[in-house]
Each structure stands twice: as structure tokens, then as C-alpha cells.
PDB file of C-alpha atoms in Angstrom:
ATOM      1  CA  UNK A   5     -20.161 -46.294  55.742  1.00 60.00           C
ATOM      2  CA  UNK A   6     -18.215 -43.571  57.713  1.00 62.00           C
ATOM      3  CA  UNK A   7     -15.792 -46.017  58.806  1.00 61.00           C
ATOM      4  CA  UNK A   8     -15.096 -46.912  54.677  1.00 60.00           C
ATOM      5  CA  UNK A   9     -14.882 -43.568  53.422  1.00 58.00           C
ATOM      6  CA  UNK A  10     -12.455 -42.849  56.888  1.00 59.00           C
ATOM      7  CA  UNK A  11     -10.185 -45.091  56.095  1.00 56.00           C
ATOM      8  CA  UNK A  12     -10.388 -44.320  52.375  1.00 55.00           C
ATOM      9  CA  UNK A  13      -9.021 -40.549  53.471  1.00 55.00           C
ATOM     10  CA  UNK A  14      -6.836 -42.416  56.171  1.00 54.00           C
ATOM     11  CA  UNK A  15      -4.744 -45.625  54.480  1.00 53.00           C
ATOM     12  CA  UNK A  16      -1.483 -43.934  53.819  1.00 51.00           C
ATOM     13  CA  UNK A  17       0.401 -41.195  55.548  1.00 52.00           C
ATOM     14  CA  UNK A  18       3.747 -40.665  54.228  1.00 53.00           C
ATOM     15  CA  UNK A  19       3.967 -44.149  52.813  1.00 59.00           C
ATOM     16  CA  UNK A  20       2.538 -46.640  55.601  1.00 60.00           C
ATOM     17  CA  UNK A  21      -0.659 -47.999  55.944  1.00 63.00           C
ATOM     18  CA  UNK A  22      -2.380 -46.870  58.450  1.00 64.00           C
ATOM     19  CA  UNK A  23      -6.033 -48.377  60.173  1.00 62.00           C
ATOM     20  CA  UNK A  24      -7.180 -45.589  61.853  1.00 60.00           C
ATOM     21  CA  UNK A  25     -11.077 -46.768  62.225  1.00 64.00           C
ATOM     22  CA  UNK A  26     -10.356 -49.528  64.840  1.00 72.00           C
ATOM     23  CA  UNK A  27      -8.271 -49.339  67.930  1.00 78.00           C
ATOM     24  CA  UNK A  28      -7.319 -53.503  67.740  1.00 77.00           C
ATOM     25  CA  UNK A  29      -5.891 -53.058  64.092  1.00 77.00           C
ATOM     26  CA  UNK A  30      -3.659 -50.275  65.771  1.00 82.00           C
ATOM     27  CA  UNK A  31      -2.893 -52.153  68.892  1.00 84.00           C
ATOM     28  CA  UNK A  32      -2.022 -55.305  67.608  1.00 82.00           C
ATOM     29  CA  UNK A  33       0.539 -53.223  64.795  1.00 82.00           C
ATOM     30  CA  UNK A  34       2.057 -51.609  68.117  1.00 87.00           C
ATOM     31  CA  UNK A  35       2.468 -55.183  69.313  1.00 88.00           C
ATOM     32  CA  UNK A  36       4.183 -56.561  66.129  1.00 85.00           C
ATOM     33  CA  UNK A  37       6.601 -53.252  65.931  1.00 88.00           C
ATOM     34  CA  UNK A  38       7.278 -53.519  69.580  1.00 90.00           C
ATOM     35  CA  UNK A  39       8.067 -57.267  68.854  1.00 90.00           C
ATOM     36  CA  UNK A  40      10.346 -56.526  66.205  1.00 87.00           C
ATOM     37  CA  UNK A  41      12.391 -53.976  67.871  1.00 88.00           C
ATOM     38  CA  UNK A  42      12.533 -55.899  70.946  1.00 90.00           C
ATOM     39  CA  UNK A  43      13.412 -58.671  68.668  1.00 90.00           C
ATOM     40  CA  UNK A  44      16.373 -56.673  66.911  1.00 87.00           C
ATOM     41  CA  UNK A  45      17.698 -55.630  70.861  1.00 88.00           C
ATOM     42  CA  UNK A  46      17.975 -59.090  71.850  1.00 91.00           C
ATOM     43  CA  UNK A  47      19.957 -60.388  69.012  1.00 90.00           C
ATOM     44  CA  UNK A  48      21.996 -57.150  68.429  1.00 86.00           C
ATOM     45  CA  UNK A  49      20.941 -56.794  64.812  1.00 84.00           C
ATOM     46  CA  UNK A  50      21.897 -52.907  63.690  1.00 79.00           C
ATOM     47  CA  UNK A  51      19.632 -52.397  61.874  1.00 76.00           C
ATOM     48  CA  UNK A  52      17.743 -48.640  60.699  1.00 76.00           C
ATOM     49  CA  UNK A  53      15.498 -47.654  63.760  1.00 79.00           C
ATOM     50  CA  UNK A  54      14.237 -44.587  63.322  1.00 81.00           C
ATOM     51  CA  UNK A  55      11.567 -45.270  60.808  1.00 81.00           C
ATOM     52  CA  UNK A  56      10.466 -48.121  63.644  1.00 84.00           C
ATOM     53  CA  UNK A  57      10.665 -45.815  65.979  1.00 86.00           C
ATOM     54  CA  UNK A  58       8.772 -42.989  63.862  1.00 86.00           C
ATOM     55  CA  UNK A  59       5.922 -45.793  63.090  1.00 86.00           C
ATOM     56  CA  UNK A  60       6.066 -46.412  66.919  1.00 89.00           C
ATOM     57  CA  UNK A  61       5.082 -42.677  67.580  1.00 91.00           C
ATOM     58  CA  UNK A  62       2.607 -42.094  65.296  1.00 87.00           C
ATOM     59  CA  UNK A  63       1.156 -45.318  66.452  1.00 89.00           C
ATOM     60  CA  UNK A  64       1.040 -43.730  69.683  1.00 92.00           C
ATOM     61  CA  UNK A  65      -0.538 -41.101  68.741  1.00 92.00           C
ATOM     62  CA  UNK A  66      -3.305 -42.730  67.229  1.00 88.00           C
ATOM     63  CA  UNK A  67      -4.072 -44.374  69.729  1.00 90.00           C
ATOM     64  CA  UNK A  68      -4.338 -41.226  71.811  1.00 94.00           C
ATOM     65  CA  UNK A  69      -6.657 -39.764  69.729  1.00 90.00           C
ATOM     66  CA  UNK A  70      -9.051 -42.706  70.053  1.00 89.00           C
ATOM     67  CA  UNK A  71      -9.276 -42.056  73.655  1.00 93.00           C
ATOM     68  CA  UNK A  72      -9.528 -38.700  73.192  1.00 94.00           C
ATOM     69  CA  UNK A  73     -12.126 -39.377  70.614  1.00 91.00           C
ATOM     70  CA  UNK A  74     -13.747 -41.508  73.185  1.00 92.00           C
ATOM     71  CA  UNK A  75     -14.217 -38.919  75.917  1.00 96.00           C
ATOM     72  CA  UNK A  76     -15.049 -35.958  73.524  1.00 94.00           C
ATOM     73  CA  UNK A  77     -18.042 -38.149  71.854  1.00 93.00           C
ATOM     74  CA  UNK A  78     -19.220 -39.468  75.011  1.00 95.00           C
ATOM     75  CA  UNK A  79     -19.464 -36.352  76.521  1.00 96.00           C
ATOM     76  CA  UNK A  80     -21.044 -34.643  73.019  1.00 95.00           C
ATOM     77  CA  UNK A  81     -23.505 -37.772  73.126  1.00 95.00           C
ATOM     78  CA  UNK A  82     -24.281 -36.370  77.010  1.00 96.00           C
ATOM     79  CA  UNK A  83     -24.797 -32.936  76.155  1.00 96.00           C
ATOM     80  CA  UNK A  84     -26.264 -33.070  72.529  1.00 96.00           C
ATOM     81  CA  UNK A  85     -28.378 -36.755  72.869  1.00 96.00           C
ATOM     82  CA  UNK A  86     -28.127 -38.173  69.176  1.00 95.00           C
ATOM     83  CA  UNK A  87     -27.784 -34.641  67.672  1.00 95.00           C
ATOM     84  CA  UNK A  88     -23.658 -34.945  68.594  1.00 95.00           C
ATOM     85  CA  UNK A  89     -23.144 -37.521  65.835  1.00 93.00           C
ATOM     86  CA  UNK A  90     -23.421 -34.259  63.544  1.00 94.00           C
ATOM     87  CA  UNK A  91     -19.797 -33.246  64.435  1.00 93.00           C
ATOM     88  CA  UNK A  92     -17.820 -36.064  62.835  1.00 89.00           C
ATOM     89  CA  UNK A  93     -20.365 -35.886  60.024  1.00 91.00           C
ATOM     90  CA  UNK A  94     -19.902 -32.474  58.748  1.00 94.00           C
ATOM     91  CA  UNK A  95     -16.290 -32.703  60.217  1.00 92.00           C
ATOM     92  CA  UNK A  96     -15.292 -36.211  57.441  1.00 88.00           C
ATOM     93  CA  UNK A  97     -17.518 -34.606  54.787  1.00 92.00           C
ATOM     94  CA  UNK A  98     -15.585 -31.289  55.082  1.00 95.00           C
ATOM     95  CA  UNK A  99     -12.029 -32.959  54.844  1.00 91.00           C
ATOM     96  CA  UNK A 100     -12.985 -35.166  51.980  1.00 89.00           C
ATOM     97  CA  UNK A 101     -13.869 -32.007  50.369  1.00 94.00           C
ATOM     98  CA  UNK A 102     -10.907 -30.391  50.798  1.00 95.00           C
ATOM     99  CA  UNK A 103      -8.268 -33.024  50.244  1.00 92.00           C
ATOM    100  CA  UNK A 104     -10.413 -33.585  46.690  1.00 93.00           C
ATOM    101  CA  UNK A 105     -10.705 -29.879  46.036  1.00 96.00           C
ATOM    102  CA  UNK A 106      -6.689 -29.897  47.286  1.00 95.00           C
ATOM    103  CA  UNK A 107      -6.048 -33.420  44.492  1.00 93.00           C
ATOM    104  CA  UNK A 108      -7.515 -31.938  41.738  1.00 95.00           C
ATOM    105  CA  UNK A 109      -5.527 -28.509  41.851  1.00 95.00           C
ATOM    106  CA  UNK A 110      -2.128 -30.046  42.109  1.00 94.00           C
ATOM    107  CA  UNK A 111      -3.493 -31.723  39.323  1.00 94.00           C
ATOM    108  CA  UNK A 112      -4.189 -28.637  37.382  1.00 93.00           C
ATOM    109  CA  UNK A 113      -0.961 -27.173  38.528  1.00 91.00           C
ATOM    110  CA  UNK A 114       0.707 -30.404  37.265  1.00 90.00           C
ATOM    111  CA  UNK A 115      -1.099 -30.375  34.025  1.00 89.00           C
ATOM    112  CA  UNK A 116      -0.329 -26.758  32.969  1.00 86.00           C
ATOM    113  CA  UNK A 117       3.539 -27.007  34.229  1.00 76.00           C
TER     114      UNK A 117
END
């Protein structure tokens, strides 16, 4: 279930899709943009890079954070025994709060403009 409502929160950001609950979903999208661009070099196509290369960073990053996820959590899971899975409890729970609190002013503000 956290995984579901995680991506729910996670599927776009700033128009692409984006699996951020499984490290193979963003591996193998790596792959396919690396493939492309590589693809695009070889047969000196011009074509617009820097949203490739923009999805390639953020990409990146995401992957970063899952190994940074990794060690934090196994190291929580060390000190705090089953207590540590808590953290990303309260910590998704808190940000789906927000971003609906967040939604339904800027629909307010929307509605009354």
C-alpha cells in the first residue's frame, strides 16, 4: 500500500512520468534514454537534447536517493529494530497532507479569482 499511494504523490514531475517505488523501472528508463541519445550521436541526428539530458539527471538522481534510502533504512532498521519503519510512515502521510492541503487552496484561490 505505501508503494501505491508513493507513486500516486510521485507519477509526474514537471510533465514526465516518473516510477520512483522501484529501482529496475528507473534503471531500465536510464537504459532506454541512454540508448536513444547514444542512438542520436551515432547517426548525427540534431535533435533537442536538453530535455534528454534533464530526464537523464533527474534519473540520476533518483537513483541516488534509493541508495541513499538504502543505507539510511538499514541503518534505522539497526538502531530502531522494526520501530524505524515509523519514519517513512509519518514522513508519506505528512506530504500527502500537505500537497492536498497545498491542491485544495490553489483551488480556492482559483475559484475566488
Amino acid at each position: 500500500m505505501a508503494c501505491g499511494l508513493q507513486n500516486g504523490m510521485a507519477t509526474q514531475y514537471s510533465g514526465h512520468i516518473v516510477r520512483s517505488t522501484h529501482v529496475t523501472g528507473t534503471v531500465t528508463d536510464i537504459g532506454l534514454l541512454f540508448g536513444r541519445l547514444l542512438g542520436w550521436y551515432l547517426r548525427g541526428v540534431q535533435a533537442e537534447r536538453s530535455v534528454e539530458f534533464w530526464k537523464m539527471k533527474f534519473l540520476m538522481l533518483l537513483v541516488f536517493g534509493f541508495f541513499c534510502g538504502a543505507l539510511a533504512g538499514s541503518a534505522l532498521w539497526d538502531e530502531w529494530g522494526q520501530d524505524a519503519l515509523w519514519l517513512p510512515t509519518v514522513l508519506s502521510a505528512s506530504l500527502g497532507l500537505t500537497y492536498t492541503t497545498y491542491r485544495k487552496m490553489q483551488e480556492r484561490k482559483a475559484q475566488f479569482s
